[in-house]
PDB file of C-alpha atoms in Angstrom:
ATOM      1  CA  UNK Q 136     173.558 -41.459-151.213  1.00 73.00           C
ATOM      2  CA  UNK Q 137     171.691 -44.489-149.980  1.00 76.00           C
ATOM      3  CA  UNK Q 138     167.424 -43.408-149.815  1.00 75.00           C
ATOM      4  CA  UNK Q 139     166.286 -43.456-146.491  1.00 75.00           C
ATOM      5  CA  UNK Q 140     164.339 -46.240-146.398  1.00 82.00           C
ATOM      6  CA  UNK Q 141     167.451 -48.344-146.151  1.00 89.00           C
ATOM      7  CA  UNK Q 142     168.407 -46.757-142.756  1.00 90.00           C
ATOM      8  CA  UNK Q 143     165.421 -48.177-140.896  1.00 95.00           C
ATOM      9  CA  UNK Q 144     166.324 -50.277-137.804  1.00 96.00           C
ATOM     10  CA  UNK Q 145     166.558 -54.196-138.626  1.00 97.00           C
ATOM     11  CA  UNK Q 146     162.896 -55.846-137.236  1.00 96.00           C
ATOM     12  CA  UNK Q 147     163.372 -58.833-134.803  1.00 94.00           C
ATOM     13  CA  UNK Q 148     163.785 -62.089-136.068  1.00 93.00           C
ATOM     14  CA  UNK Q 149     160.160 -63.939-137.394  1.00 91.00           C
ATOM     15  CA  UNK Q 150     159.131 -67.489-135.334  1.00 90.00           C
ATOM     16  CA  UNK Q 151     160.056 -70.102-137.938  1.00 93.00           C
ATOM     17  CA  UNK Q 152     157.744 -72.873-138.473  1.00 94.00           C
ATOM     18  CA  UNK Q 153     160.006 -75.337-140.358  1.00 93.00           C
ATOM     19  CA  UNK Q 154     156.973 -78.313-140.118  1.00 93.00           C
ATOM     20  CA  UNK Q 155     155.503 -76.558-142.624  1.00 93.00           C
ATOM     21  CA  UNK Q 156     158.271 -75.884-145.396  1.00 96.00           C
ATOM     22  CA  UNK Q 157     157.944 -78.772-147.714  1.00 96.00           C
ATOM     23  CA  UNK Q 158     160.964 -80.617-149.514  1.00 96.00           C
ATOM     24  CA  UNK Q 159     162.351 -78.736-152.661  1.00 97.00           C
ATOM     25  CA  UNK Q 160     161.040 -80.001-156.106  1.00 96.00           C
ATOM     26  CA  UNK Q 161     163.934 -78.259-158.120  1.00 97.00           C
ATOM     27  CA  UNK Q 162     162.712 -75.896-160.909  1.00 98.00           C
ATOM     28  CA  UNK Q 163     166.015 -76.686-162.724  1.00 97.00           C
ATOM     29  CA  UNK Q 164     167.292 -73.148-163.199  1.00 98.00           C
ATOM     30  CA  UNK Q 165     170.874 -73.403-164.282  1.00 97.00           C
ATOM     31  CA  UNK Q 166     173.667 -71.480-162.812  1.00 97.00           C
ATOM     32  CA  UNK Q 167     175.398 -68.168-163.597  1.00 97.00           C
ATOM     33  CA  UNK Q 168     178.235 -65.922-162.412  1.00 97.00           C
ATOM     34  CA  UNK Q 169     176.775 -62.753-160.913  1.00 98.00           C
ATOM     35  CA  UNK Q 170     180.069 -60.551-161.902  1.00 97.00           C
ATOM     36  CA  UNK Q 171     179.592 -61.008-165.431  1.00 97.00           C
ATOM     37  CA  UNK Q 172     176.384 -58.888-164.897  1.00 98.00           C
ATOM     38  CA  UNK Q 173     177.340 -55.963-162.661  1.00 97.00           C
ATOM     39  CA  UNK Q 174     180.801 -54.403-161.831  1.00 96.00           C
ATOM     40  CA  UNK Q 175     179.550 -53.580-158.738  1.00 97.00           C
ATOM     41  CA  UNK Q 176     179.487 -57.461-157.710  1.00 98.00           C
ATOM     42  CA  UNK Q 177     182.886 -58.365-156.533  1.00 97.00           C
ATOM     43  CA  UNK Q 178     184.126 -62.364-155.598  1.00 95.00           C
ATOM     44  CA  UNK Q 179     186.505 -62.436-152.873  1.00 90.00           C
ATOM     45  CA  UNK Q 180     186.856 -66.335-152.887  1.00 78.00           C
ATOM     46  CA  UNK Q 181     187.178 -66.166-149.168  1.00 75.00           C
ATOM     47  CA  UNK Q 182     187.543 -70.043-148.350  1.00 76.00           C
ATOM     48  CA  UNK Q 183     189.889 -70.637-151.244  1.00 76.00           C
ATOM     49  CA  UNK Q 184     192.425 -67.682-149.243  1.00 79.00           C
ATOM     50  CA  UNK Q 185     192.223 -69.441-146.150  1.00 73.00           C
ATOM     51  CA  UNK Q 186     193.333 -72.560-148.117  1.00 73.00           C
ATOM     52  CA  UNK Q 187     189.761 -74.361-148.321  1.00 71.00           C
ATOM     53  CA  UNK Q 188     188.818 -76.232-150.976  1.00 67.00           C
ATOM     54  CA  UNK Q 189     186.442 -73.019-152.570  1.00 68.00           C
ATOM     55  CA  UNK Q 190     185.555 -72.694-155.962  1.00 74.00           C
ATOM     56  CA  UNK Q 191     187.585 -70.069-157.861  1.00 81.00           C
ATOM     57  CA  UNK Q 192     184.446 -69.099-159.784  1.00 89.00           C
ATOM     58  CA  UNK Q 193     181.077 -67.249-158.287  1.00 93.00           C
ATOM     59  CA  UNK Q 194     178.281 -69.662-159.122  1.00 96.00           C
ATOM     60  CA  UNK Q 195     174.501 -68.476-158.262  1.00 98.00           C
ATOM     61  CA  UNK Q 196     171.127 -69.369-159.789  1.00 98.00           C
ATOM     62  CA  UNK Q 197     170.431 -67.005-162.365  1.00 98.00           C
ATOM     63  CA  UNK Q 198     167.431 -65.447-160.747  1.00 98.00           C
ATOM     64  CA  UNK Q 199     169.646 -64.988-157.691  1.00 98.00           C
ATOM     65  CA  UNK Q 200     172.195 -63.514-159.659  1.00 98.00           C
ATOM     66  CA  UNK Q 201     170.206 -61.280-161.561  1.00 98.00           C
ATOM     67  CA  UNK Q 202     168.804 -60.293-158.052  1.00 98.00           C
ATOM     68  CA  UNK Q 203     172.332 -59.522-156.575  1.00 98.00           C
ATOM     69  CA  UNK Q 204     172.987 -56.973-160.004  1.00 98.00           C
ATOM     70  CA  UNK Q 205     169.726 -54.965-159.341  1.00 97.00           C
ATOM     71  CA  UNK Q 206     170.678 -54.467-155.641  1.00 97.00           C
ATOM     72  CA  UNK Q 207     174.336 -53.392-156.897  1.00 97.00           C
ATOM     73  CA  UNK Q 208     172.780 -51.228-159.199  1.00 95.00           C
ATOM     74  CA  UNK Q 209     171.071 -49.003-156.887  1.00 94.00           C
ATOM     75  CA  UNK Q 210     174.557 -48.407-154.693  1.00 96.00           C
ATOM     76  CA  UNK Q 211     175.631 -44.828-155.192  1.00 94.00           C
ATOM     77  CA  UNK Q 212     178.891 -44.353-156.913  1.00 94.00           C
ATOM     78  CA  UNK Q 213     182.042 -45.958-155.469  1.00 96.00           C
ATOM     79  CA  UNK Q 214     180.007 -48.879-153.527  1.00 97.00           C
ATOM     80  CA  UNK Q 215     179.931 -52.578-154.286  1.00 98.00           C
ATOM     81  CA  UNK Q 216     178.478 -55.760-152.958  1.00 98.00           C
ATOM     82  CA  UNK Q 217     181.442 -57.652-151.958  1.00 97.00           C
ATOM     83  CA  UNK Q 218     180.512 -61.860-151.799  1.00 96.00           C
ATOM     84  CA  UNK Q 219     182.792 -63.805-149.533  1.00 94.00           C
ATOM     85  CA  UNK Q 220     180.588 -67.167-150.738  1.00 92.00           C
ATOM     86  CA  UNK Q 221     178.371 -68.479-152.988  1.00 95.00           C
ATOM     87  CA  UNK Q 222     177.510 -71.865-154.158  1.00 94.00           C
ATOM     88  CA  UNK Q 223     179.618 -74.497-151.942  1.00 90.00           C
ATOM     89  CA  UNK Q 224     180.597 -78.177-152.584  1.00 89.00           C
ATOM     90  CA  UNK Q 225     179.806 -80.352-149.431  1.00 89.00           C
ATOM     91  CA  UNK Q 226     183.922 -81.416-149.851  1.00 86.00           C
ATOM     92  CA  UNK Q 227     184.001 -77.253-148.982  1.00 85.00           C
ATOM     93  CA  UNK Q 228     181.501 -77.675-146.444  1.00 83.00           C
ATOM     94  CA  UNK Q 229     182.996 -80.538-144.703  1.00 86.00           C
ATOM     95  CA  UNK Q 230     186.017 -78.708-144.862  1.00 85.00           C
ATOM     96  CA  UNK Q 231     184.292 -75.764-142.862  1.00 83.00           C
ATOM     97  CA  UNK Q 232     182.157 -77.758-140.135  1.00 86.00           C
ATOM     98  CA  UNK Q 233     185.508 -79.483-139.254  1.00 87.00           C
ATOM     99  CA  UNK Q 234     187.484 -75.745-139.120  1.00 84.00           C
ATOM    100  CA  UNK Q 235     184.420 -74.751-136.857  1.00 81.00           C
ATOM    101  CA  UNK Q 236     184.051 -77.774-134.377  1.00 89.00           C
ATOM    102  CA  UNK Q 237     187.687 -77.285-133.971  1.00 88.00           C
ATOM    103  CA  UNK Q 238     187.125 -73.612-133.030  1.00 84.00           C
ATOM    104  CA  UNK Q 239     184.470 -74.033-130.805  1.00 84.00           C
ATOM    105  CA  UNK Q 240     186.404 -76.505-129.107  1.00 89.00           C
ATOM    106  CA  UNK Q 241     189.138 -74.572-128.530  1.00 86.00           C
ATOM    107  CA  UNK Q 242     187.649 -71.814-127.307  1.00 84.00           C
ATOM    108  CA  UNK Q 243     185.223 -73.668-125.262  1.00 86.00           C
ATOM    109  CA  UNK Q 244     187.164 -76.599-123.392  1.00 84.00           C
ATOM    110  CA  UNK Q 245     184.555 -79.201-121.895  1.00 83.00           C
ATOM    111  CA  UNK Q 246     181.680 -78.608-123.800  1.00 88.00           C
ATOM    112  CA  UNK Q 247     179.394 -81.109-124.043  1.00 89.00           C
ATOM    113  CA  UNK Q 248     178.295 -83.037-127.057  1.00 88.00           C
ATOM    114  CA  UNK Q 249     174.876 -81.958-127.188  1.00 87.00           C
ATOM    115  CA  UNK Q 250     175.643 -78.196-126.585  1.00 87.00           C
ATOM    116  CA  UNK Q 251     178.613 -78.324-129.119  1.00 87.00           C
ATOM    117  CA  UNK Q 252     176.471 -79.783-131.808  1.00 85.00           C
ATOM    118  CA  UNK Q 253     173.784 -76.720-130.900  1.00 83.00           C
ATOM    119  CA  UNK Q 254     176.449 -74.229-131.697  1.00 79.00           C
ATOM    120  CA  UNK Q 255     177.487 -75.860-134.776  1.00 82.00           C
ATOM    121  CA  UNK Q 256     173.685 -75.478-136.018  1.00 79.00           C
ATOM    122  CA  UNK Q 257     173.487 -71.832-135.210  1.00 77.00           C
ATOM    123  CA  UNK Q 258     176.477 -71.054-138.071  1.00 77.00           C
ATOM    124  CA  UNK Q 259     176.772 -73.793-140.295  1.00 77.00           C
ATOM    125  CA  UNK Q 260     174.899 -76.937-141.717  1.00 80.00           C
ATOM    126  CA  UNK Q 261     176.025 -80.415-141.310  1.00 82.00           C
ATOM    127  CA  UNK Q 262     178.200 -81.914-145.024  1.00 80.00           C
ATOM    128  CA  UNK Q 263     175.759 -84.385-145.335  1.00 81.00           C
ATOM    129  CA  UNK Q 264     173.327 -85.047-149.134  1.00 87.00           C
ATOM    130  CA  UNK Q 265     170.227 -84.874-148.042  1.00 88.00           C
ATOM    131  CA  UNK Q 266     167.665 -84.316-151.061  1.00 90.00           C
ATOM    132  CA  UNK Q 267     165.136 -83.346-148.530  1.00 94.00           C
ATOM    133  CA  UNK Q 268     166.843 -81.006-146.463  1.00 93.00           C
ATOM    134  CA  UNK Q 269     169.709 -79.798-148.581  1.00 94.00           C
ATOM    135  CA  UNK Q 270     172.424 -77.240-146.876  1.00 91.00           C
ATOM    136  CA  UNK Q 271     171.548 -73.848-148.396  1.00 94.00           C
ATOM    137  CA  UNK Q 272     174.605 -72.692-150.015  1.00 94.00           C
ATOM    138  CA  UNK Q 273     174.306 -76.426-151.607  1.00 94.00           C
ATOM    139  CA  UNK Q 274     171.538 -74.960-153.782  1.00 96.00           C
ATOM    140  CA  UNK Q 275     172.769 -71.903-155.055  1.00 97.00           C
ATOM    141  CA  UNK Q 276     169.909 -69.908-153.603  1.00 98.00           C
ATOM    142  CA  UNK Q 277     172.322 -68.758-150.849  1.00 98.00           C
ATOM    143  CA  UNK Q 278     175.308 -66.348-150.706  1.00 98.00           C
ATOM    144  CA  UNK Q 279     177.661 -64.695-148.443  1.00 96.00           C
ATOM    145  CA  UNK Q 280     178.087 -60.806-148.531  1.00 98.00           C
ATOM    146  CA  UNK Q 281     178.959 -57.705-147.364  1.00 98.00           C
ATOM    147  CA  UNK Q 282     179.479 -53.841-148.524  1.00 98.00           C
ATOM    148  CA  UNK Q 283     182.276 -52.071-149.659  1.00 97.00           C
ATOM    149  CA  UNK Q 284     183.350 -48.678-150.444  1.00 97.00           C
ATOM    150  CA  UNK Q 285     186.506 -48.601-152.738  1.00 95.00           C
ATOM    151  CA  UNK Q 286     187.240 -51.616-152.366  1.00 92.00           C
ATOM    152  CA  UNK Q 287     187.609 -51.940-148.820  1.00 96.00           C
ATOM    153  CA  UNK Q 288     184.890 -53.496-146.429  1.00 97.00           C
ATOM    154  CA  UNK Q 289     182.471 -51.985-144.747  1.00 98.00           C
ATOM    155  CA  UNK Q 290     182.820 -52.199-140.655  1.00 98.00           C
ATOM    156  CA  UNK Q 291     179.825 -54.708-140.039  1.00 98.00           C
ATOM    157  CA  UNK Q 292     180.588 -55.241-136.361  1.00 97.00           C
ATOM    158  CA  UNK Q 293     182.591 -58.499-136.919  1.00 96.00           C
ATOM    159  CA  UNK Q 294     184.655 -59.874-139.464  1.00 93.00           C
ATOM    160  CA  UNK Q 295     182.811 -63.132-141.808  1.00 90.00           C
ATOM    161  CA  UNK Q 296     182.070 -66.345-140.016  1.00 83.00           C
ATOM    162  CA  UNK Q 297     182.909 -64.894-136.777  1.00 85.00           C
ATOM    163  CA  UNK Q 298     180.866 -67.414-134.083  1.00 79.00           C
ATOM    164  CA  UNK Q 299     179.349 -64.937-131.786  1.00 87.00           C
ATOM    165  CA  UNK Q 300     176.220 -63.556-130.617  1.00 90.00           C
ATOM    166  CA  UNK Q 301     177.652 -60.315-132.205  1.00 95.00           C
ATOM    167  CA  UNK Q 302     177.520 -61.742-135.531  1.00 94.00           C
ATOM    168  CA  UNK Q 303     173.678 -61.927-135.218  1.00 95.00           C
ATOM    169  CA  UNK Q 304     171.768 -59.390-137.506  1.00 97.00           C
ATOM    170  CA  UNK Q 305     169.801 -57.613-135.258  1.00 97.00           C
ATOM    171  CA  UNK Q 306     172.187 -57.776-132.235  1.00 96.00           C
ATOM    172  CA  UNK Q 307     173.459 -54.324-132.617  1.00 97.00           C
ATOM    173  CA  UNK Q 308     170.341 -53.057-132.390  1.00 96.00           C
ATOM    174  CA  UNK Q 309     169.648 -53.491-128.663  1.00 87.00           C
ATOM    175  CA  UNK Q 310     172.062 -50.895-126.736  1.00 86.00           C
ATOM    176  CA  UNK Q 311     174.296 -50.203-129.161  1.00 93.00           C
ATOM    177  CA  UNK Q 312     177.202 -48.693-127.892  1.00 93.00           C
ATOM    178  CA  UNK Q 313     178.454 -45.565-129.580  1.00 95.00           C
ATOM    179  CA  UNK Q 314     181.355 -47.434-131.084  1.00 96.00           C
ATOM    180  CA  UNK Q 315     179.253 -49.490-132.753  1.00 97.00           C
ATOM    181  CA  UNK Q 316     176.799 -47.706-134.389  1.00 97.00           C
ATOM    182  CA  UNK Q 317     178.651 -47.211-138.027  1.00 97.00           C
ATOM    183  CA  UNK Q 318     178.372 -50.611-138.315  1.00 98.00           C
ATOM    184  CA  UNK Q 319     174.704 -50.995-137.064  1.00 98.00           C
ATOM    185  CA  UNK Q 320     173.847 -48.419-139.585  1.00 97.00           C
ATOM    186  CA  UNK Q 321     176.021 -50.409-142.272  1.00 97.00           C
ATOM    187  CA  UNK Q 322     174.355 -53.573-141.112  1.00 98.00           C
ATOM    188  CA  UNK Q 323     170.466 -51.661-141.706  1.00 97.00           C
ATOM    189  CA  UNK Q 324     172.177 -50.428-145.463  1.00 97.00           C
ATOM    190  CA  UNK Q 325     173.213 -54.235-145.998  1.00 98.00           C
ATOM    191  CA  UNK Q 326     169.755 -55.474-144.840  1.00 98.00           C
ATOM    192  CA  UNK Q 327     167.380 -53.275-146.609  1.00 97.00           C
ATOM    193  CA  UNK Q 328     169.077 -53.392-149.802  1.00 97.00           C
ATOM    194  CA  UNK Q 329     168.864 -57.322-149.791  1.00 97.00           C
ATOM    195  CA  UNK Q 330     165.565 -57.407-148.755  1.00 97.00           C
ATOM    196  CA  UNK Q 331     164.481 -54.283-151.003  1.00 96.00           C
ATOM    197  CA  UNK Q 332     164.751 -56.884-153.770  1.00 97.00           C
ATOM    198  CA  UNK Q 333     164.020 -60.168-152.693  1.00 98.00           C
ATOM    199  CA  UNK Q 334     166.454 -61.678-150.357  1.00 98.00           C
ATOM    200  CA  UNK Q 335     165.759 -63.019-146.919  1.00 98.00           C
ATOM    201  CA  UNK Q 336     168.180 -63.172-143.939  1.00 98.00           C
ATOM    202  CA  UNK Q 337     169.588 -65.755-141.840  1.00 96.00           C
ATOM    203  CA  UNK Q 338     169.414 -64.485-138.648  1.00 95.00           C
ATOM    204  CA  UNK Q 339     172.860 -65.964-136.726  1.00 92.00           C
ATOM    205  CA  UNK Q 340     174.495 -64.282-139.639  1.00 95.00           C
ATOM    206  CA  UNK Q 341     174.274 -60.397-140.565  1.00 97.00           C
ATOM    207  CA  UNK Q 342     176.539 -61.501-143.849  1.00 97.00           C
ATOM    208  CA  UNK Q 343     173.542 -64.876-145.042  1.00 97.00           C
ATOM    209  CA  UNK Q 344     170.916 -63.478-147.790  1.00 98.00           C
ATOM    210  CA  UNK Q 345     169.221 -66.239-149.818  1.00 98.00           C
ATOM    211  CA  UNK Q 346     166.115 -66.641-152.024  1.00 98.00           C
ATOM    212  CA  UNK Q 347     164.337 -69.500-153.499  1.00 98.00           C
ATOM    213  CA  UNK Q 348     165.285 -72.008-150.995  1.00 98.00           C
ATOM    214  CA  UNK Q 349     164.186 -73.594-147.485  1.00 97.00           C
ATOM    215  CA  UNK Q 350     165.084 -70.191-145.296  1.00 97.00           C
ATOM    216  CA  UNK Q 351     163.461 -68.049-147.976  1.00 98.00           C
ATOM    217  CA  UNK Q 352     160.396 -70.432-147.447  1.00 98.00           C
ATOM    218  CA  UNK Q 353     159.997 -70.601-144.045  1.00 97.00           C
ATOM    219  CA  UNK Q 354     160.263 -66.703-143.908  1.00 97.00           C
ATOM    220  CA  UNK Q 355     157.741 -66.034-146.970  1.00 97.00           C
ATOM    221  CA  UNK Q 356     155.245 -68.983-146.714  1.00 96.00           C
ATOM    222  CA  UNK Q 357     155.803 -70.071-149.895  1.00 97.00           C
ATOM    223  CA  UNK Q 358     157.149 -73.790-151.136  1.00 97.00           C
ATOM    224  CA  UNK Q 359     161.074 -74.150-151.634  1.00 98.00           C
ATOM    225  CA  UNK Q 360     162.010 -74.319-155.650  1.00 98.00           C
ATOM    226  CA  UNK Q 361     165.774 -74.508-155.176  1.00 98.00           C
ATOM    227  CA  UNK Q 362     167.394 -78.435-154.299  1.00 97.00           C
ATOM    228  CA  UNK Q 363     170.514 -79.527-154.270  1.00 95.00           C
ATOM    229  CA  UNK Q 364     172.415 -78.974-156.952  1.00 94.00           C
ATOM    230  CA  UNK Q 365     174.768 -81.887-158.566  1.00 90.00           C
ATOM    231  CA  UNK Q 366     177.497 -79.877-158.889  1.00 86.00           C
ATOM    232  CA  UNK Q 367     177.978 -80.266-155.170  1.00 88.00           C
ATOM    233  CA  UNK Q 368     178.003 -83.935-154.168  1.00 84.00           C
ATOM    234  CA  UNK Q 369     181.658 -85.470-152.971  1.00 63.00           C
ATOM    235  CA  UNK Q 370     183.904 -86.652-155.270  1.00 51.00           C
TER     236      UNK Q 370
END
């Protein structure tokens, strides 16, 4: 079974002071394919089912990936990390920010231009290049997961990219209601593992873990060493 320690509650989010996370110099670490080093890593491709332009193949820096296996290798037997994302082409994320401006417009008839554009930024970076500022899964310091058990997801609360206040990591934490309390506890097994070896958490999103680049910086204090990767510009 999973130790202890990875039962704790999820701590509040941290105050992020982005003025002082400076631009990524690139260490040039190449790229690998986590499920070549654990069969406990799984790919589910998830934009390339819903008819996205995703890539077909897992791509991670190799630290990252190497990362990802040691987590996997401390899930008891039967368990997997299951990754709905990894690195992402801005033609994929272009493809995305337009799937999710059309959501939140459906679902939210009126909204203003200013407020629209503040939802966007809570789940998903603009498909622009910008050296500076690159969107994380444009680095391949970020990546998209969950748990599973046989195969089969583990109830997290909400499904991946759902664009609600539930979706938040800590949000089932505060008056949980007894029907959701598997998946707080799955959520607090999720979180712990990540962070037990490395990984930092995007807040908005209970599925976000990334290392090495701007949101790992802001939350550890130390300089950015993941940029944009080439792979990724528009063709």
């Amino acid at each position: 079974m999973f130790p202890r320690d990875y039962r704790s509650p999820i701590p509040a989010p941290m105050l992020e002071d982005w003025s002082r996370v400076p631009p990524p110099v690139d260490c040039g670490e190449p790229l690998a394919d986590p499920t070549a080093l654990s069969g406990k890593l799984l790919y589910d491709a998830s934009y390339r089912r819903q008819g996205l332009p995703g890539l077909e193949t897992c791509l991670l820096r190799e630290t990252v990936a190497r990362k990802l296996a040691l987590a996997a290798d401390q899930l008891p037997q039967g368990y997997a990390i299951l990754m709905f994302d990894a690195l992402r082409p801005l033609s994929v994320q272009q493809a995305i920010y337009a799937q999710f401006r059309a959501r939140f417009l459906q679902e939210r008839p009126g909204i203003s231009e200013p407020e629209l554009e503040a939802l966007l930024d809570d789940f998903v970076a603009k498909p622009v290049k910008r050296p500076e500022r690159p969107a994380p899964h444009t680095t391949g310091g970020a990546v998209d997961l969950t748990l599973c058990k046989g195969g089969v997801p583990l109830n997290m609360g909400t499904g991946f990219d759902e664009l609600t206040p539930l979706a938040h990591t800590d949000a089932l934490e505060h008056r949980c209601p007894p029907a959701l309390e598997e998946a707080r506890d799955n959520r607090r097994l999720l979180y712990n593992l990540m962070v037990s070896v490395g990984f930092v958490n995007y807040q908005c999103e209970w599925w976000h873990y990334a290392y090495g680049e701007r949101q790992w910086a802001v939350l550890t204090g130390k300089a950015p060493f993941y940029g944009f990767r080439p792979e990724c510009d528009l063709h």
